[in-house]
Amino acid sequence: MNTLLTVSVALLAGLLMTRVFKPFKLPSVTAYLIAGVLIGPYCLGALHMEGLGFSTSEEVGSLALVSEVALGFIAFSIGNEFRLDDLKHTGKQAVVIGILQALTATVLVDLALFSVHIVMPDKLSLPQVLTLGAIAAATAPAATLMVVRQYKAKGPLTSLLLPIVALDDAVGLVVFAVSFGVAKTLVNGTIDFVSIFVNPILEIVGSLVLGALMGWVLTQLEKLFNSNTNRLNLTIAIVFLTASLASLKFQAGPVQIGFSSLLTCMMAGTVFCNICPLSGDLMAAADKWTSPLFALFFVISGAELELGVFSDGAIVLIGSVYILARCLGKYFGAYFSSKAVNCESKISRYLGITLFPQAGVALGMCTTAMELGEAGRLIRNITLFSVLIYELVGPLLTKQALTAAGDIRPMSEETRKRREKKLAEAKRK
């Protein structure tokens, strides 16, 4: 009962907050996140009134299953953007930009934080610098996808953005594995080539193979049903199963075989959309089913943000440097790489801004960074600080960039009048 009450309060808080922020024309994602902060342990939850919010971080963590399922569907939806007909035009550009912007962000963050390390070696060590630089490569696909859906963004920038966001996670995993491996070597004094090179390659390859298999299985099973309702139920079940299988880990001596849930579900969506002729209709139906799930996911994400990190001046300083350097890396990395592959000027100007959001993947990386012991705590707090800023500001910047690029178009006068007429009729009834 307590769990159901908490879930209902969280969802209602998120939906009502969108009405509060409607006059400011902010993305719904931002409203959901702020609602999560308000009912989280640092605001209303601190009153310890049952049903009013999350009293402790443990209560928020008890809903981790919701976040895992939501991320699975988000990744599956992004995978559906990898249609071969579209990739023939944007595939090369997406690969080049996706790799270069991630590496540029890592390099600039490394350089900026290394400067901080020279000035304050007691506050920031070299292993921490390398690890934070690797985390900077990751981008949050969830916030980007939600903004694109809410405003029905469509155009050259959006077509290129979603594949880049998906590829960004694969690049981020490799960069993190190498940088974190070097960081552990500096801390422990021993070089582990398996952790640095073998495990990340196996994780990426294994995720792609498992995802491709699940996408094929889904397509074959869809043929057994004639009802779109049953096909939708089957799609939901397979995404659940794929996200579950992606959490498995196997140990073979020093080699660890694991999977990335995001990459696995993305690959499943990619294979499904390219070999199933009904994928478009089924995904349109799934979008309606997943809407409340995504809203709840972002409210929970907001509740997870730890406002206590603002009490440490060193974290605020280092976090501010990290945020600024990463934004510059994402922007200029996307700008110059898109110029190099002959993208339109509006793509070069605005693409980097849409890559600012950062959340789930980065938080997963900083959890791994806790293996560094006390050094990992600082990495985690700085990442939490940056995620708090990115998640609250990033969706708005993404909306503005897509609008400036012409991918989000203002509501036509005809559509506006039709909506006003429907609302007036509803009020009379």
mmCIF file of N, CA and C in Angstrom, residues 27-29 32 74 141-152 290-291 294-295 297-298:
data_model
loop_
_atom_site.group_PDB
_atom_site.id
_atom_site.type_symbol
_atom_site.label_atom_id
_atom_site.label_comp_id
_atom_site.label_asym_id
_atom_site.label_seq_id
_atom_site.Cartn_x
_atom_site.Cartn_y
_atom_site.Cartn_z
ATOM 1 N N PRO A 27 9.764 22.644 -20.860
ATOM 2 C CA PRO A 27 9.479 21.245 -21.204
ATOM 3 C C PRO A 27 8.902 20.492 -20.007
ATOM 4 N N SER A 28 8.070 19.515 -20.272
ATOM 5 C CA SER A 28 7.467 18.725 -19.197
ATOM 6 C C SER A 28 8.520 18.003 -18.373
ATOM 7 N N VAL A 29 9.636 17.632 -19.020
ATOM 8 C CA VAL A 29 10.718 16.942 -18.306
ATOM 9 C C VAL A 29 11.195 17.774 -17.122
ATOM 10 N N TYR A 32 8.655 17.628 -14.325
ATOM 11 C CA TYR A 32 8.711 16.339 -13.625
ATOM 12 C C TYR A 32 9.887 16.308 -12.647
ATOM 13 N N ILE A 74 12.898 3.591 -23.176
ATOM 14 C CA ILE A 74 13.524 4.767 -23.796
ATOM 15 C C ILE A 74 14.571 4.322 -24.811
ATOM 16 N N PRO A 141 19.996 10.025 -22.941
ATOM 17 C CA PRO A 141 19.032 9.910 -24.042
ATOM 18 C C PRO A 141 17.601 10.179 -23.615
ATOM 19 N N ALA A 142 17.293 9.967 -22.331
ATOM 20 C CA ALA A 142 15.906 10.057 -21.868
ATOM 21 C C ALA A 142 15.338 11.462 -22.022
ATOM 22 N N ALA A 143 16.050 12.460 -21.492
ATOM 23 C CA ALA A 143 15.549 13.836 -21.549
ATOM 24 C C ALA A 143 15.416 14.310 -23.000
ATOM 25 N N THR A 144 16.376 13.952 -23.818
ATOM 26 C CA THR A 144 16.346 14.357 -25.224
ATOM 27 C C THR A 144 15.138 13.772 -25.932
ATOM 28 N N LEU A 145 14.905 12.473 -25.723
ATOM 29 C CA LEU A 145 13.776 11.818 -26.369
ATOM 30 C C LEU A 145 12.447 12.422 -25.921
ATOM 31 N N MET A 146 12.323 12.734 -24.635
ATOM 32 C CA MET A 146 11.079 13.297 -24.123
ATOM 33 C C MET A 146 10.780 14.666 -24.728
ATOM 34 N N VAL A 147 11.808 15.493 -24.876
ATOM 35 C CA VAL A 147 11.613 16.819 -25.486
ATOM 36 C C VAL A 147 11.195 16.659 -26.953
ATOM 37 N N VAL A 148 11.859 15.752 -27.660
ATOM 38 C CA VAL A 148 11.525 15.510 -29.068
ATOM 39 C C VAL A 148 10.066 15.064 -29.207
ATOM 40 N N ARG A 149 9.638 14.185 -28.304
ATOM 41 C CA ARG A 149 8.260 13.685 -28.378
ATOM 42 C C ARG A 149 7.239 14.748 -28.003
ATOM 43 N N GLN A 150 7.509 15.465 -26.924
ATOM 44 C CA GLN A 150 6.537 16.452 -26.450
ATOM 45 C C GLN A 150 6.229 17.498 -27.511
ATOM 46 N N TYR A 151 7.284 17.973 -28.176
ATOM 47 C CA TYR A 151 7.103 19.052 -29.145
ATOM 48 C C TYR A 151 7.043 18.549 -30.585
ATOM 49 N N LYS A 152 7.016 17.202 -30.736
ATOM 50 C CA LYS A 152 6.931 16.593 -32.067
ATOM 51 C C LYS A 152 7.995 17.171 -33.002
ATOM 52 N N THR A 290 3.609 4.079 -22.637
ATOM 53 C CA THR A 290 4.797 4.410 -21.846
ATOM 54 C C THR A 290 4.801 5.840 -21.326
ATOM 55 N N SER A 291 3.867 6.686 -21.767
ATOM 56 C CA SER A 291 3.881 8.086 -21.351
ATOM 57 C C SER A 291 3.867 8.258 -19.827
ATOM 58 N N PHE A 294 7.236 7.118 -18.306
ATOM 59 C CA PHE A 294 8.335 8.073 -18.455
ATOM 60 C C PHE A 294 8.182 9.240 -17.486
ATOM 61 N N ALA A 295 6.938 9.702 -17.290
ATOM 62 C CA ALA A 295 6.698 10.799 -16.344
ATOM 63 C C ALA A 295 7.136 10.391 -14.945
ATOM 64 N N PHE A 297 9.292 8.110 -14.199
ATOM 65 C CA PHE A 297 10.750 7.951 -14.217
ATOM 66 C C PHE A 297 11.461 9.268 -13.905
ATOM 67 N N PHE A 298 10.997 10.349 -14.508
ATOM 68 C CA PHE A 298 11.658 11.631 -14.290
ATOM 69 C C PHE A 298 11.353 12.215 -12.907
#
